[in-house]
Amino acid sequence: RIIVEAASTHAKVMNVAIATITREYGAIYFEPEAGEGLYYIYYIPYKNEGRSNNPKGVYLKPENTASGEWSAKYAATPSTATLKEFQSINSFNSFYPMELIATRNETEQLKAKSKDQPFLLFPEDRMHPVKMKTDLPYRWIKKGISTTFTDTARRGEFMTFQIGVWALKEVENISIRFSDLVNAKGQKISASLLECINTNGTTYDNKPFKARVDIHQGNIQPLWCAVDFPETMSPGT
């Protein structure tokens, strides 16, 4: 359901028409019943049909509240509104930035630049977990293809990060190898302190494990990696 509300009166606008809704954009017509000013457009509203300790969110179905007279004329005399911003009720419910999809055209342009590669890599910090398996985040379009990653950790920290793998072809049994991290003074963090928990590691009962990771063409697989920083290491880059 799409709900339009006038900011000045908080009254629901009844004359609303949905011209186009796609995964990439929406075109919405409405009558500015409260006159010129700010209007809110709510999308995917839901109601809770469960209990407080067991919530069950149900999306509201589309509704048609527009009058027939207005519906017949709105497309002939449209005016233009300016989009100010997107908001979410809180950070937990926000799609930004990792679930804001790249358009098909943006995705195809990036793919065309690397058409001979079996896959592309997108390093990400732990605060931006890769959630979508078949869509590129628009964030990756803005950042572009990168071969570097920067983050900050404390001594004694088990710091995690991701390498997002976008498979341009079928990728079978992917593996990852680490080298020592060496700073300008020659001090190093041994490669033995780095691991990829998707492919190998230690189980809860302290046994080593290995896992096979295949990525189908067009899919995105986050490889979660970790660095076990020694408590005695010297600060540096």
C-alpha atoms as one frame of an Amber mdcrd trajectory, in Angstrom:
protein
   0.000   0.000   0.000   1.032   3.580  -0.656  -0.179   6.231   1.802   0.145
   9.984   1.115  -0.249  12.472   3.969  -0.093  16.265   4.129   2.617  17.333
   6.569   0.742  20.471   7.658  -2.511  18.728   8.635  -1.507  15.052   8.921
  -4.624  14.341   6.868  -4.574  11.353   4.542  -4.751  12.302   0.865  -7.541
  10.299  -0.759  -6.923  11.107  -4.425  -3.806   9.018  -5.090  -2.903   7.041
  -8.205   0.012   4.653  -8.626   1.238   5.006 -12.204   4.325   2.786 -11.988
   6.046   0.790  -9.262   9.145  -1.228 -10.166  12.157  -2.451  -8.233  14.040
   0.627  -9.470  11.590   3.519  -9.269   8.031   4.591  -8.633   5.735   7.185
 -10.233   2.954   8.357  -7.923   0.276  10.968  -8.622  -1.669  12.640  -5.826
  -3.861  15.683  -5.335  -2.204  18.279  -3.049  -5.401  18.712  -1.050  -3.718
  20.869   1.617  -2.204  23.169  -0.984   1.428  23.773  -1.781   3.838  22.380
   0.787   5.365  19.224   2.180   3.767  15.784   1.770   4.805  12.415   3.158
   4.620   9.238   1.105   4.640   6.019   3.128   5.498   2.768   1.361   5.245
  -0.867   2.520   3.319   0.024   5.688   2.354  -2.938   7.830   0.325  -3.855
  10.880   1.189  -6.226  13.693  -1.140  -9.230  13.856   0.896 -10.999  16.521
   1.617 -10.426  20.183   4.163  -8.121  21.761   6.454 -11.065  22.479   5.800
 -12.682  19.082   5.196  -9.941  16.506   3.873 -10.780  13.047   4.150  -7.949
  10.556   1.632  -8.105   7.711   1.951  -5.695   4.788  -1.208  -3.763   3.994
  -2.822  -4.513   0.633  -3.164  -1.790  -2.017  -6.318   0.311  -1.849  -8.106
   2.670  -4.223  -9.523   5.745  -2.500  -9.399   8.130  -5.481 -12.618   9.504
  -6.938 -13.516   8.576 -10.487 -13.648  12.221 -11.559 -10.117  12.952 -10.317
  -8.748   9.699 -11.719  -9.992  10.630 -15.173  -8.188  13.968 -15.250  -5.005
  13.651 -13.144  -2.828  12.239 -15.931  -3.794  15.042 -18.295  -2.682  17.881
 -15.992   0.157  16.620 -13.787   2.325  19.005 -11.784   5.784  18.256 -10.500
   6.851  17.619  -6.929  10.453  17.569  -5.689  11.717  14.607  -3.682  13.395
  15.943  -0.530  14.668  12.799   1.241  14.065   9.177   2.172  13.585   8.265
   5.814  13.030   5.111   7.852  11.349   4.661  11.221  14.738   3.680  12.723
  18.137   2.386  11.644  17.031  -1.257  12.020  14.310  -0.755   9.389  16.504
   1.198   6.978  17.455  -0.323   3.631  20.370   2.114   3.294  22.986   1.540
   2.105  23.446  -2.219   1.639  19.889  -2.965   0.455  19.574  -0.040  -1.942
  19.900  -1.844  -5.269  21.878  -0.751  -8.296  19.777  -0.433 -11.429  20.014
  -2.986 -14.209  21.786  -0.421 -16.406  24.349   0.422 -13.695  24.978  -3.278
 -13.087  25.454  -4.039 -16.782  27.879  -1.118 -17.209  30.056  -2.406 -14.367
  29.913  -5.927 -15.751  30.969  -4.705 -19.227  34.154  -3.178 -17.786  35.246
  -6.592 -16.462  33.646  -9.023 -18.896  36.760 -11.230 -19.081  36.965 -11.695
 -15.295  35.400 -14.725 -13.553  34.420 -12.577 -10.561  34.793  -9.136  -8.992
  35.743  -8.433  -5.363  34.272  -5.750  -3.108  35.865  -5.417   0.364  33.497
  -4.199   3.093  33.789  -3.481   6.792  31.658  -5.327   9.351  29.251  -2.393
   9.744  28.018  -2.906   6.171  27.114  -6.610   5.986  26.339  -7.950   2.521
  22.651  -8.931   2.603  21.584  -9.218  -1.033  22.592 -12.320  -2.965  21.447
 -11.362  -6.492  21.575  -7.534  -6.519  24.568  -5.238  -6.283  24.263  -2.494
  -3.660  24.305   0.967  -5.204  27.105   1.654  -2.697  29.377  -0.568  -4.811
  28.510   1.374  -7.947  29.535   4.622  -6.235  32.736   3.131  -4.777  33.697
   1.267  -7.934  36.024  -1.711  -8.091  38.636  -1.476  -5.348  41.754  -3.496
  -4.570  42.326  -1.947  -1.144  40.614  -2.089   2.237  41.158   0.114   5.286
  39.826  -0.309   8.815  40.928   0.336  12.395  41.319  -2.230  15.185  42.553
  -2.383  18.768  45.263  -4.596  20.166  43.817  -7.940  21.248  40.785  -7.539
  18.993  39.361 -10.286  16.769  38.417  -7.963  13.912  36.130  -9.115  11.119
  35.638  -7.812   7.598  34.104  -9.071   4.359  35.119  -9.689   0.790  32.013
  -9.589  -1.382  32.465 -11.871  -4.403  30.249 -11.137  -7.431  30.419 -14.136
  -9.752  30.423 -13.129 -13.425  30.805 -16.821 -14.294  30.240 -20.052 -12.374
  32.764 -20.150  -9.513  33.501 -23.514  -7.931  35.273 -24.293  -4.679  36.594
 -20.784  -4.101  39.503 -20.416  -1.706  41.297 -17.504  -0.121  44.973 -17.173
   0.828  46.459 -14.603   3.189  49.947 -13.126   3.334  51.697 -11.393   6.231
  50.650  -7.808   6.923  53.826  -5.731   7.053  54.182  -2.049   7.983  56.807
   0.483   6.948  59.021  -0.475   9.923  59.087  -4.117   8.895  56.853  -5.189
  11.762  54.336  -7.794  10.715  51.127  -9.574  11.576  51.555 -13.212  10.612
  49.276 -14.657   7.946  48.507 -17.433  10.430  46.451 -14.892  12.408  44.056
 -14.331   9.483  41.257 -16.679   8.478  38.103 -16.911   6.366  35.322 -18.434
   8.436  33.311 -19.368   5.319  35.953 -21.819   4.139  37.812 -23.018   7.233
  38.197 -22.496  10.948  37.458 -24.100  14.285  34.143 -25.566  15.406  32.465
 -24.873  18.754  34.030 -28.041  20.165  37.546 -26.988  19.105  37.874 -29.109
  15.962  39.194 -27.833  12.627  36.736 -27.699   9.723  36.774 -26.981   5.988
  33.814 -25.997   3.855  33.302 -25.851   0.089  32.001 -22.562  -1.316  30.504
 -22.489  -4.831  28.992 -19.305  -6.277  26.490 -19.449  -9.130  26.864 -16.986
 -11.991  25.275 -13.654 -11.119  25.202 -14.317  -7.381  27.019 -12.476  -4.597
  28.781 -14.310  -1.773  30.265 -12.524   1.237  33.445 -14.132   2.533  33.733
 -13.210   6.200  37.354 -12.874   7.247  39.001 -12.123  10.572  42.310 -10.910
  11.968  43.280 -11.992  15.490  45.403  -9.015  16.559  47.961  -9.838  19.264
  47.704  -7.871  22.503  51.441  -7.144  22.333  51.561  -5.775  18.782  52.912
  -2.273  18.135  50.515   0.387  16.826  50.978   1.228  13.165  49.632   0.955
   9.636
